[in-house]
XYZ file of C-alpha atoms in Angstrom:
734
model
C -58.086 33.929 -41.362
C -54.824 33.662 -42.703
C -52.582 30.531 -42.827
C -49.742 31.498 -40.176
C -53.074 31.954 -38.019
C -54.740 29.037 -38.862
C -51.771 27.160 -37.966
C -51.325 29.411 -34.656
C -54.949 28.332 -33.702
C -54.645 24.536 -34.078
C -55.563 22.472 -31.461
C -57.727 25.610 -30.327
C -61.580 25.370 -29.684
C -63.462 26.265 -32.905
C -65.671 28.989 -30.971
C -63.919 29.523 -27.613
C -66.539 29.950 -24.866
C -66.108 33.406 -23.286
C -67.622 35.047 -20.234
C -67.876 38.720 -20.583
C -68.646 41.093 -17.450
C -69.385 44.730 -17.661
C -72.061 46.491 -15.924
C -72.371 48.819 -18.745
C -74.996 47.392 -20.637
C -73.724 49.293 -23.881
C -70.163 48.685 -23.463
C -71.340 44.814 -23.059
C -73.720 44.729 -25.915
C -71.056 46.474 -28.489
C -68.272 44.133 -27.086
C -70.470 41.110 -27.134
C -71.788 41.515 -30.669
C -68.066 42.456 -31.864
C -66.517 39.175 -30.800
C -69.218 36.837 -32.026
C -68.999 38.430 -35.256
C -65.076 37.138 -34.677
C -66.214 33.626 -34.084
C -66.483 33.427 -30.161
C -69.149 32.512 -28.333
C -70.367 34.827 -25.823
C -71.919 34.493 -22.221
C -73.007 37.894 -20.830
C -72.431 38.776 -17.161
C -73.639 42.038 -15.596
C -71.680 42.192 -12.265
C -68.841 40.265 -10.693
C -71.669 38.259 -8.397
C -73.217 37.028 -11.424
C -69.997 36.248 -13.036
C -68.787 33.624 -10.045
C -72.291 31.829 -10.183
C -71.879 31.011 -13.670
C -68.337 29.829 -13.015
C -69.883 27.723 -10.745
C -72.384 26.051 -13.215
C -70.380 26.176 -16.313
C -67.084 25.906 -17.694
C -65.509 28.474 -19.894
C -62.269 29.083 -22.017
C -61.647 32.712 -20.714
C -63.064 35.352 -18.612
C -62.911 39.290 -19.596
C -63.800 41.530 -16.964
C -64.494 44.827 -16.495
C -62.249 46.193 -13.608
C -64.546 49.421 -12.426
C -68.309 47.864 -11.176
C -70.291 48.526 -8.570
C -70.266 46.106 -5.814
C -67.625 43.242 -6.404
C -65.346 45.037 -8.907
C -63.147 43.370 -11.495
C -60.419 43.161 -9.174
C -62.428 41.445 -6.533
C -63.809 39.142 -8.670
C -60.548 38.211 -10.019
C -59.471 37.452 -6.520
C -62.269 35.063 -5.842
C -62.255 33.520 -8.789
C -58.325 32.545 -8.153
C -59.157 31.097 -4.863
C -61.945 28.921 -6.219
C -60.882 25.057 -7.070
C -59.528 24.508 -11.007
C -59.312 28.063 -11.300
C -55.874 29.335 -10.494
C -54.541 29.177 -14.141
C -57.932 30.222 -16.177
C -56.881 33.371 -18.418
C -58.670 36.433 -17.173
C -58.485 39.330 -19.255
C -59.141 42.550 -17.331
C -60.609 45.768 -19.387
C -59.617 48.819 -17.622
C -60.306 53.046 -18.606
C -57.851 53.384 -17.180
C -54.021 53.094 -18.289
C -52.329 54.156 -15.678
C -49.506 52.031 -14.202
C -51.235 51.746 -10.936
C -54.316 49.957 -12.259
C -52.204 47.966 -14.562
C -50.011 46.366 -11.135
C -53.751 46.032 -9.257
C -55.003 44.354 -12.055
C -51.753 41.603 -11.936
C -51.769 41.590 -8.454
C -55.554 40.349 -8.530
C -54.485 37.557 -10.368
C -55.525 38.736 -14.169
C -53.469 36.832 -17.093
C -53.288 40.316 -19.066
C -55.144 43.512 -19.235
C -56.897 45.590 -22.356
C -57.328 49.588 -22.347
C -61.229 49.387 -23.356
C -61.540 50.709 -27.133
C -63.513 49.957 -29.925
C -60.303 48.281 -31.547
C -62.175 44.888 -32.109
C -59.254 43.103 -34.131
C -56.767 44.092 -31.140
C -58.935 42.440 -28.899
C -59.550 39.279 -30.950
C -56.012 38.819 -31.118
C -55.368 39.503 -27.565
C -57.758 37.056 -26.500
C -56.667 34.466 -29.062
C -53.270 34.637 -27.809
C -54.359 34.410 -24.488
C -55.726 31.179 -25.539
C -52.933 30.156 -27.291
C -50.580 30.637 -23.941
C -53.173 28.829 -22.047
C -53.033 26.045 -24.401
C -49.477 25.734 -24.442
C -48.916 26.069 -20.565
C -51.525 23.096 -20.366
C -49.723 20.989 -23.079
C -46.398 21.647 -20.949
C -47.927 21.053 -17.324
C -49.247 17.528 -19.227
C -45.368 16.594 -20.552
C -44.071 17.474 -17.377
C -46.632 15.138 -15.358
C -45.877 12.668 -17.628
C -42.155 12.877 -17.377
C -42.419 12.616 -13.740
C -44.405 9.847 -13.760
C -42.162 8.168 -16.196
C -38.989 9.044 -13.804
C -41.100 7.728 -10.763
C -41.730 4.438 -12.586
C -38.039 4.110 -13.951
C -37.229 5.561 -10.469
C -35.101 8.110 -12.007
C -34.241 11.972 -11.321
C -32.310 14.464 -12.709
C -29.316 16.964 -10.766
C -27.180 19.870 -11.848
C -24.397 21.164 -10.052
C -23.113 24.782 -11.121
C -20.504 27.031 -9.401
C -22.802 29.887 -8.705
C -25.867 28.225 -7.241
C -23.964 24.575 -5.815
C -25.348 21.062 -6.564
C -29.136 20.616 -7.074
C -31.473 17.639 -7.099
C -34.800 17.647 -8.872
C -37.599 16.430 -6.784
C -37.615 13.108 -8.594
C -34.236 12.574 -8.011
C -34.615 13.420 -4.237
C -37.068 10.259 -4.209
C -34.438 8.099 -5.406
C -32.533 8.525 -2.354
C -35.248 8.275 0.087
C -35.959 12.064 0.578
C -38.766 14.632 0.063
C -39.237 17.310 -2.350
C -38.378 19.861 0.144
C -35.343 18.351 1.814
C -31.688 20.172 1.855
C -29.585 17.432 0.248
C -25.781 18.487 -0.323
C -23.038 16.322 -2.296
C -21.728 15.559 1.161
C -24.682 13.848 2.442
C -25.300 11.817 -0.500
C -21.540 10.868 -0.384
C -21.854 9.476 3.019
C -24.535 7.079 1.706
C -21.609 5.247 -0.348
C -19.863 2.551 1.864
C -16.229 3.849 2.521
C -14.443 1.985 0.050
C -16.776 2.969 -2.879
C -16.938 6.287 -1.697
C -12.874 6.537 -1.924
C -13.219 5.256 -5.496
C -16.250 7.561 -6.512
C -14.352 10.478 -4.989
C -11.314 9.633 -7.487
C -13.265 8.962 -10.132
C -15.342 12.607 -9.436
C -12.049 14.507 -8.865
C -10.766 13.024 -12.381
C -13.736 13.833 -13.963
C -13.513 17.697 -12.924
C -9.905 18.043 -13.932
C -10.416 16.448 -17.287
C -14.274 17.759 -17.886
C -14.915 14.294 -19.009
C -18.796 12.616 -18.726
C -19.214 10.352 -15.785
C -20.799 7.029 -15.763
C -20.961 4.788 -12.825
C -23.105 2.395 -10.662
C -22.697 3.312 -7.036
C -23.976 1.398 -4.082
C -25.831 3.111 -1.485
C -27.269 2.829 1.841
C -30.637 5.024 2.445
C -31.295 6.418 5.253
C -34.143 3.569 6.245
C -31.539 1.205 5.652
C -32.077 -0.002 2.271
C -29.100 -0.820 0.303
C -29.827 -0.043 -3.149
C -27.374 0.290 -6.963
C -27.864 3.995 -8.202
C -26.673 4.615 -11.594
C -25.244 7.897 -11.987
C -24.756 9.783 -15.593
C -23.549 13.105 -16.035
C -21.896 15.404 -18.294
C -20.241 18.972 -18.638
C -21.660 21.857 -20.022
C -19.673 24.734 -21.822
C -20.336 28.400 -22.043
C -20.061 30.682 -24.832
C -16.364 30.932 -24.129
C -16.080 27.271 -24.509
C -15.418 27.157 -20.377
C -17.284 24.219 -18.352
C -19.837 25.939 -16.426
C -22.054 23.159 -14.772
C -22.462 19.180 -14.884
C -26.380 18.165 -15.605
C -26.826 14.157 -15.242
C -29.105 11.570 -13.973
C -29.485 9.194 -11.019
C -31.458 6.049 -11.516
C -32.323 3.241 -8.810
C -31.080 -0.049 -10.951
C -31.212 -2.266 -7.836
C -33.971 -4.700 -8.960
C -32.612 -4.844 -12.635
C -28.978 -5.254 -11.483
C -30.785 -8.038 -8.846
C -32.743 -9.802 -12.046
C -29.521 -9.538 -14.201
C -27.382 -11.202 -11.578
C -29.847 -14.012 -10.700
C -29.761 -14.959 -14.136
C -26.257 -15.155 -14.624
C -26.161 -16.930 -11.769
C -28.699 -19.455 -13.015
C -26.291 -19.210 -15.993
C -23.805 -21.272 -14.168
C -25.650 -22.782 -11.177
C -28.748 -24.965 -10.988
C -31.541 -23.665 -10.119
C -33.257 -26.408 -7.586
C -29.948 -27.224 -5.608
C -27.654 -24.105 -6.098
C -24.754 -26.682 -7.070
C -22.788 -25.796 -10.139
C -24.790 -26.894 -13.173
C -23.555 -28.349 -16.645
C -21.967 -25.772 -17.782
C -20.257 -24.666 -14.992
C -18.751 -27.734 -14.485
C -17.575 -28.345 -17.606
C -15.606 -24.954 -17.233
C -14.425 -26.128 -13.891
C -13.088 -29.272 -15.488
C -11.283 -27.794 -18.049
C -9.630 -25.647 -15.821
C -8.502 -28.168 -13.567
C -7.235 -30.356 -16.526
C -4.995 -27.353 -17.870
C -3.470 -27.184 -14.211
C -3.082 -30.853 -14.450
C -0.833 -30.551 -17.726
C 0.949 -27.905 -16.368
C 1.449 -29.554 -12.922
C 1.964 -32.984 -13.594
C -0.593 -34.721 -11.577
C -4.031 -36.532 -11.849
C -7.325 -35.262 -11.343
C -10.423 -37.129 -10.811
C -14.316 -37.146 -12.161
C -16.848 -39.043 -10.174
C -20.367 -39.234 -11.727
C -23.034 -40.370 -9.749
C -26.388 -41.338 -10.447
C -29.591 -42.182 -8.177
C -30.504 -45.859 -8.303
C -34.461 -45.395 -7.200
C -35.350 -41.896 -7.949
C -37.478 -42.198 -10.450
C -39.763 -44.664 -8.113
C -39.468 -42.047 -5.367
C -40.455 -39.298 -8.049
C -43.409 -41.079 -9.485
C -44.968 -42.411 -6.027
C -44.325 -39.482 -4.020
C -44.681 -36.791 -6.909
C -42.475 -34.321 -8.593
C -42.330 -31.786 -5.275
C -41.020 -34.403 -3.149
C -38.538 -35.583 -6.045
C -36.956 -32.082 -5.812
C -36.903 -32.150 -2.443
C -34.988 -35.571 -2.467
C -32.038 -33.725 -4.896
C -31.793 -30.929 -2.817
C -30.981 -32.971 0.384
C -28.872 -35.732 -1.813
C -26.814 -32.346 -3.065
C -25.957 -31.269 0.141
C -24.654 -34.515 1.335
C -22.385 -34.887 -1.644
C -20.888 -31.279 -0.980
C -19.986 -32.485 2.646
C -18.442 -35.761 1.235
C -15.900 -33.938 -0.765
C -13.363 -31.894 1.666
C -9.961 -30.080 0.450
C -8.542 -33.256 3.002
C -8.976 -35.397 0.032
C -6.188 -33.640 -1.844
C -2.867 -35.096 -2.296
C -0.573 -32.143 -0.853
C 2.902 -32.698 -2.980
C 5.596 -30.469 -1.021
C 7.954 -29.547 -4.148
C 4.742 -28.430 -5.868
C 3.018 -26.589 -2.674
C 6.572 -24.644 -2.682
C 6.245 -23.367 -6.474
C 3.247 -21.595 -4.770
C 0.446 -23.350 -7.345
C -2.363 -23.851 -5.529
C -4.932 -21.831 -7.358
C -6.786 -25.058 -8.870
C -7.717 -26.670 -5.446
C -10.448 -23.941 -5.554
C -12.191 -26.010 -8.742
C -13.340 -28.818 -6.652
C -17.061 -29.153 -6.792
C -19.927 -31.202 -6.521
C -22.758 -30.033 -9.246
C -25.868 -31.337 -10.917
C -25.177 -32.635 -14.241
C -28.898 -33.154 -14.900
C -32.039 -34.911 -13.459
C -30.908 -37.387 -10.853
C -27.227 -37.388 -12.074
C -24.261 -35.296 -10.202
C -20.567 -34.742 -10.642
C -18.030 -34.588 -8.351
C -14.417 -32.885 -9.429
C -11.268 -33.206 -7.507
C -8.953 -31.323 -8.583
C -5.872 -33.146 -7.373
C -5.688 -36.941 -6.606
C -2.701 -39.262 -6.061
C -4.347 -42.324 -8.096
C -7.337 -44.441 -7.554
C -7.267 -44.928 -3.816
C -8.023 -41.331 -3.246
C -10.816 -41.110 -5.815
C -12.584 -44.280 -4.787
C -11.965 -43.282 -0.885
C -14.416 -40.419 -2.091
C -16.666 -42.343 -4.182
C -17.399 -44.845 -0.597
C -17.915 -42.069 1.284
C -20.650 -41.184 -1.309
C -22.406 -44.207 -1.062
C -22.081 -44.352 2.787
C -23.558 -41.096 3.152
C -26.400 -41.663 0.742
C -27.453 -45.188 2.554
C -28.652 -43.082 5.530
C -32.692 -42.600 5.359
C -34.385 -39.124 3.762
C -37.166 -37.760 5.026
C -39.006 -36.453 2.447
C -42.657 -35.024 2.880
C -42.495 -36.429 5.776
C -41.705 -39.861 4.940
C -38.679 -41.817 5.308
C -37.354 -43.089 2.232
C -33.868 -44.711 0.906
C -32.040 -43.636 -2.258
C -28.840 -45.413 -3.434
C -26.112 -44.658 -5.907
C -24.051 -45.998 -8.657
C -20.736 -43.907 -8.794
C -18.263 -44.041 -12.155
C -14.658 -42.625 -11.798
C -12.453 -41.429 -14.251
C -9.356 -40.320 -13.667
C -7.087 -38.249 -15.641
C -4.690 -38.123 -17.914
C -4.858 -42.216 -17.764
C -8.869 -42.580 -18.874
C -8.813 -39.644 -21.037
C -7.174 -36.645 -22.318
C -10.299 -33.891 -22.396
C -13.198 -33.314 -20.252
C -15.272 -35.047 -22.965
C -13.425 -38.344 -22.873
C -13.130 -38.362 -19.240
C -16.920 -37.637 -18.779
C -17.499 -40.687 -21.442
C -15.817 -43.142 -19.715
C -16.977 -42.513 -15.927
C -20.082 -42.820 -18.012
C -19.140 -45.945 -18.770
C -17.684 -46.976 -15.633
C -21.224 -45.539 -14.020
C -23.418 -47.852 -16.108
C -21.361 -50.956 -15.604
C -22.169 -50.524 -11.730
C -26.019 -50.421 -12.836
C -25.477 -53.624 -14.644
C -24.333 -55.447 -11.924
C -27.223 -54.331 -9.220
C -26.066 -50.487 -8.489
C -25.194 -49.442 -5.133
C -21.587 -49.310 -5.926
C -18.963 -47.514 -7.693
C -16.238 -48.636 -10.448
C -13.184 -47.136 -11.874
C -13.098 -47.023 -15.364
C -10.957 -49.584 -17.404
C -10.970 -50.470 -20.899
C -12.526 -53.737 -20.316
C -15.720 -51.938 -19.279
C -16.478 -50.530 -22.737
C -17.460 -53.772 -24.087
C -20.768 -53.137 -21.895
C -21.513 -50.301 -24.017
C -22.535 -52.703 -26.799
C -25.861 -51.815 -26.376
C -25.518 -48.494 -26.667
C -23.647 -49.220 -29.953
C -26.365 -51.095 -31.135
C -29.258 -48.491 -30.005
C -26.989 -46.081 -32.297
C -27.006 -48.385 -35.403
C -30.968 -48.605 -35.350
C -30.952 -44.620 -34.965
C -29.137 -44.674 -37.752
C -31.474 -46.471 -39.869
C -34.507 -44.741 -38.302
C -34.758 -42.393 -40.913
C -35.098 -44.789 -44.140
C -37.519 -47.004 -41.956
C -39.866 -44.106 -41.664
C -39.474 -44.987 -37.464
C -39.306 -41.243 -36.627
C -42.563 -39.510 -36.470
C -43.741 -35.921 -35.141
C -46.234 -35.222 -32.434
C -47.602 -31.932 -31.869
C -48.130 -29.326 -28.649
C -50.423 -26.233 -29.405
C -49.049 -22.802 -27.994
C -52.051 -21.120 -26.647
C -52.468 -17.249 -26.648
C -55.227 -17.106 -23.667
C -55.758 -13.502 -24.231
C -56.900 -13.716 -27.636
C -58.354 -17.551 -26.953
C -56.516 -19.039 -29.775
C -54.059 -21.434 -30.787
C -51.163 -19.029 -31.963
C -48.583 -21.903 -33.005
C -47.783 -25.672 -32.920
C -44.393 -27.094 -31.466
C -43.498 -30.280 -33.871
C -41.596 -32.378 -31.220
C -39.801 -35.805 -32.413
C -40.513 -39.198 -31.487
C -38.872 -42.904 -32.297
C -41.262 -45.726 -32.961
C -38.864 -48.664 -32.620
C -39.951 -52.425 -31.901
C -43.396 -51.385 -30.994
C -42.982 -48.807 -28.174
C -42.396 -45.342 -28.948
C -38.808 -43.876 -27.462
C -39.190 -40.697 -25.701
C -36.718 -38.037 -26.882
C -34.743 -38.298 -23.776
C -33.259 -41.823 -24.746
C -32.680 -41.171 -28.087
C -31.872 -37.061 -29.067
C -28.567 -36.869 -27.070
C -27.113 -39.998 -28.912
C -28.112 -38.390 -31.842
C -26.319 -35.469 -30.591
C -23.158 -37.044 -29.615
C -23.032 -38.897 -33.408
C -24.299 -35.947 -35.121
C -26.931 -37.535 -36.779
C -29.343 -35.182 -34.896
C -28.791 -32.976 -38.138
C -30.440 -35.216 -41.024
C -33.088 -36.110 -38.217
C -33.702 -32.310 -38.217
C -34.083 -31.835 -41.663
C -36.436 -34.699 -41.974
C -38.618 -32.689 -39.243
C -38.527 -29.717 -41.357
C -39.754 -31.513 -44.335
C -42.448 -33.510 -42.693
C -43.611 -30.394 -40.460
C -43.871 -28.404 -43.534
C -46.033 -31.255 -45.510
C -48.328 -31.484 -42.295
C -48.712 -28.012 -42.248
C -50.054 -27.994 -45.685
C -52.699 -31.227 -44.896
C -53.882 -29.180 -41.939
C -54.233 -26.351 -44.350
C -56.495 -28.092 -46.536
C -58.266 -29.796 -44.044
C -59.572 -26.898 -41.540
C -57.698 -23.508 -42.930
C -54.547 -23.680 -40.441
C -52.999 -20.855 -41.367
C -50.142 -20.726 -38.258
C -46.665 -21.348 -37.784
C -45.174 -24.828 -36.940
C -42.001 -24.464 -34.639
C -39.118 -27.048 -35.225
C -36.245 -27.305 -32.654
C -33.054 -27.057 -34.745
C -29.504 -27.905 -33.351
C -26.858 -24.898 -33.539
C -24.659 -27.299 -36.144
C -27.952 -27.309 -38.594
C -27.649 -23.126 -38.753
C -23.855 -23.267 -39.535
C -25.045 -24.893 -43.282
C -24.632 -22.843 -45.785
C -27.848 -24.278 -47.486
C -30.308 -24.150 -44.502
C -32.323 -21.263 -46.136
C -32.369 -22.937 -49.770
C -33.563 -26.396 -48.092
C -36.757 -24.683 -46.101
C -37.116 -22.680 -49.226
C -37.547 -26.287 -50.995
C -39.436 -27.747 -48.348
C -42.026 -24.909 -48.453
C -41.946 -24.647 -51.989
C -42.919 -28.566 -52.209
C -45.598 -28.435 -49.502
C -47.301 -25.089 -50.967
C -47.190 -23.431 -47.626
C -45.426 -19.724 -46.887
C -42.189 -19.276 -45.409
C -43.475 -17.856 -42.462
C -45.320 -21.100 -41.211
C -42.298 -22.439 -40.488
C -40.607 -21.022 -37.485
C -36.983 -22.802 -35.695
C -36.114 -23.002 -32.427
C -32.918 -23.016 -30.959
C -31.921 -23.230 -27.164
C -30.065 -20.312 -25.615
C -26.921 -22.570 -24.563
C -26.624 -23.561 -28.518
C -27.258 -20.258 -29.825
C -24.556 -18.667 -27.348
C -22.573 -21.051 -27.878
C -22.318 -20.662 -31.813
C -23.563 -17.481 -31.998
C -20.847 -15.790 -34.399
C -21.263 -19.277 -36.547
C -24.898 -18.765 -36.724
C -25.668 -15.252 -37.038
C -25.277 -14.913 -40.877
C -28.155 -17.891 -41.329
C -30.193 -16.244 -38.643
C -30.170 -12.741 -40.792
C -30.867 -14.799 -43.898
C -34.081 -16.959 -42.559
C -35.252 -13.473 -41.462
C -34.833 -12.330 -44.799
C -37.276 -14.932 -46.225
C -40.019 -14.636 -43.527
C -38.903 -17.516 -41.180
C -39.140 -16.698 -37.468
C -36.542 -17.889 -34.547
C -37.145 -18.234 -31.238
C -34.850 -18.849 -28.242
C -35.562 -21.909 -26.330
C -35.264 -22.631 -22.731
C -34.355 -18.878 -21.962
C -32.692 -18.378 -18.803
C -31.149 -21.632 -18.275
C -27.957 -19.856 -19.934
C -26.501 -16.794 -19.960
C -27.257 -14.822 -22.939
C -25.189 -10.873 -23.675
C -27.671 -8.413 -23.662
C -25.576 -6.839 -26.288
C -26.153 -9.510 -28.328
C -29.346 -10.542 -27.706
C -30.598 -6.811 -28.884
C -28.820 -7.191 -32.234
C -30.212 -10.528 -33.086
C -32.800 -11.279 -35.474
C -35.250 -13.077 -33.120
C -38.712 -12.920 -32.499
C -39.433 -15.182 -29.728
C -37.917 -15.488 -25.674
C -39.592 -19.133 -24.494
C -39.136 -19.128 -20.718
C -37.938 -22.293 -19.187
C -40.183 -24.743 -17.890
C -38.132 -24.989 -14.673
C -38.975 -21.432 -13.516
C -42.702 -21.542 -14.554
C -42.968 -24.604 -11.875
C -41.612 -22.448 -9.201
C -44.037 -19.329 -9.661
C -45.448 -17.918 -6.740
C -43.829 -20.868 -4.870
C -40.026 -19.615 -5.032
C -39.646 -15.629 -5.177
C -36.721 -15.670 -7.272
C -38.210 -17.955 -9.919
C -40.920 -15.448 -10.234
C -38.203 -12.719 -10.222
C -36.273 -14.109 -13.223
C -39.722 -14.469 -14.955
C -40.543 -10.762 -14.335
C -37.030 -10.114 -15.366
C -37.487 -11.945 -18.751
C -40.612 -10.627 -19.798
C -39.737 -7.257 -19.193
C -36.892 -8.011 -21.338
C -38.943 -9.339 -23.886
C -40.919 -6.041 -24.076
C -37.994 -3.935 -23.834
C -36.799 -5.775 -27.094
C -39.960 -5.914 -29.009
C -40.223 -9.889 -28.624
C -42.906 -12.492 -27.876
C -42.545 -14.318 -24.649
C -43.805 -17.553 -24.277
C -44.041 -19.763 -20.898
C -43.394 -23.403 -21.508
C -44.369 -26.220 -19.055
C -47.554 -24.642 -17.700
C -49.365 -27.252 -16.021
C -51.638 -25.596 -13.502
C -54.301 -22.826 -13.064
C -52.312 -21.051 -10.451
C -49.100 -20.983 -13.125
C -51.410 -19.602 -15.765
C -53.123 -16.926 -13.462
C -49.261 -15.754 -12.299
C -48.281 -15.360 -15.912
C -51.039 -13.643 -17.099
C -50.565 -11.349 -14.105
C -47.265 -10.836 -14.937
C -48.021 -10.028 -18.693
C -47.175 -13.202 -20.246
C -50.179 -14.127 -22.298
C -48.633 -16.977 -24.799
C -48.481 -20.462 -22.997
C -47.465 -24.059 -24.078
C -47.732 -27.241 -21.458
C -49.891 -30.150 -20.241
C -52.242 -27.490 -18.789
C -53.679 -27.340 -22.191
C -52.456 -30.433 -23.943
C -49.584 -33.042 -23.904
C -47.770 -33.489 -27.378
C -50.462 -35.243 -29.573
C -49.899 -37.130 -33.107
C -51.080 -34.956 -35.804
C -54.524 -36.466 -36.067
C -55.396 -36.579 -32.644
C -54.032 -32.789 -32.386
C -56.383 -31.850 -35.805
C -59.221 -33.201 -33.451
C -58.149 -31.216 -30.533
C -58.085 -27.874 -32.065
C -61.566 -28.340 -33.625
C -62.907 -29.950 -30.490
C -61.357 -26.661 -28.294
C -61.993 -23.568 -30.646
C -64.882 -22.834 -29.101
C -63.730 -23.229 -25.391
C -61.045 -21.316 -26.389
C -62.344 -18.259 -27.442
C -64.641 -18.197 -25.014
C -62.920 -18.794 -21.923
C -65.559 -21.034 -20.859
C -65.709 -19.921 -16.801
C -65.800 -17.091 -14.465
C -61.958 -17.492 -13.263
C -61.019 -16.727 -16.410
C -59.368 -19.789 -16.911
C -59.884 -21.903 -20.226
C -61.617 -25.419 -19.644
C -60.104 -27.529 -22.225
C -60.743 -31.327 -23.540
C -57.297 -32.374 -22.670
C -55.426 -34.399 -25.171
């Protein structure tokens, strides 16, 4: 066989199975012998009836039929074969001693794939048979590709369409399904436009007419109400086609239902600005509004106030009734606080009103700063009495009992007030001074309010002492690292370890929530993080020698450290000194920190990737990441914030956001890790959604190095065995 034929026959059976049917024993014998010599496996049948029987019992690659036979001739045999299940596309070659047009037409009408006039030109017959096999293989591959494309379009809720001057507007069956129609429905452009709400329809019509005039591409998202009443967002893309004379002859494009994606993106965007529990503006949104209010106050020369509201007995209720009850209480508190702040509390000035500048009033807000701390922003006040009036209303409203988990409970608040411009010229100054005023209330018995004055600053001496002690913590070797394992539940192994900083001060372990914010405010976070990197590299070597540890230790890094030009050199130095590869040091940066200083940290991220250091985005979903930036950053991992994991299967929105984050990670080729996994339910839901990398109290709390080493050794067999029938690891918790 020539090289050309060999290439053409790639993918074909080495010895094609042929059913040869002929009532003439001599012809049957000669033809079978010739084809066997040419590499075919031949099964012989002397009648149409026998051929059909064999076809029901065995599979063949093609059938060669003699046209003229007694009883069931070749034409009738072919017709019967075509009616049998799975034989609609079987290659059938009709052998005939007649070469008249009527016989040829009759063969094709009977369902034959091709015909061949009986002769002893065996090489020609072989060529015809191999051509039929290649054509059959090509058809099967095309049908498979078409089926895969159709399936992909169904999964993506996508379909194609075309618009030609002669043929009009045509939707492919997949596109019809996008709009809720059946494959045989006749759908016009007019009927589709009727699905679009009137206002959007006018804009769409204008865009389409403009595109037609200029023969330009069309890309747009269109709201549509389907026949069953569902509201969907349809993405439309189309481009013009031109004929050989350069004239536009058609438009071809696609339509795609992007509703779920848009809803998930909107939800992520909403959660970037609003607290997921209370629905109130979060820290980021509050600071943005406060900065805008400050700009208005400067320009219009009026005052505005910040009220910092901290609940007094929340920890007691949270610890006694549980986190669920605590969340319910925070939700109720948020509702009451919103009712306490009304536009009637704003001072109206006739001269300003006449100037027509009142847009700043829309900045009024109550938001959750974090934990049990809230902020009320009053964009315009006349002075202390206006702000104090709102503060007193807050206190009175909170003194009323709350019904939480079927139990009546009471909670009070301490309120600190700071007023621009007297108490600060920036939002940071105002928040700090409101915090000073609030803590003065705490120190004097709580359940009251105070307006900031400079005398209160002296009460911050304790905080200053804490700051001084923190400065000396590194040189006194008071800082320690605790380690929490990250589990690959599918592989049944520890995939990574996260290093978490603790402070041993005066005989007690200071939790990070008490000193990390202070370290960030004072800039101490940079040398503390450098120490953590060096210590993590040293510990990696200790574990490597002790029990063959070969995974990474992740260290949380502030964005300001990524801005340092010597960060890569420092990591190289720490890894070299400890004798561990760079890949064993893994860095984490929170989403908010990353996006805040994105342009400043990008160069360091690329240099770190070049030396093998991987980067994770921590607390993903709490901030707002530009998807265009996210796709270009040299990151390896997204860590889903614990607030979403906690609400899995309890709040549909949290489940939707987690699903969207996992899908986003897959699309970008990133690993995804769920933080704060505490229950079997959360583990199972995450596995069902496709997230198998997890971290949380379900597996282990953060442990000192020696205790974690024992934990890993104790749980190694259990992790690899997934010890119970439910598929949930039963671990020796640390």
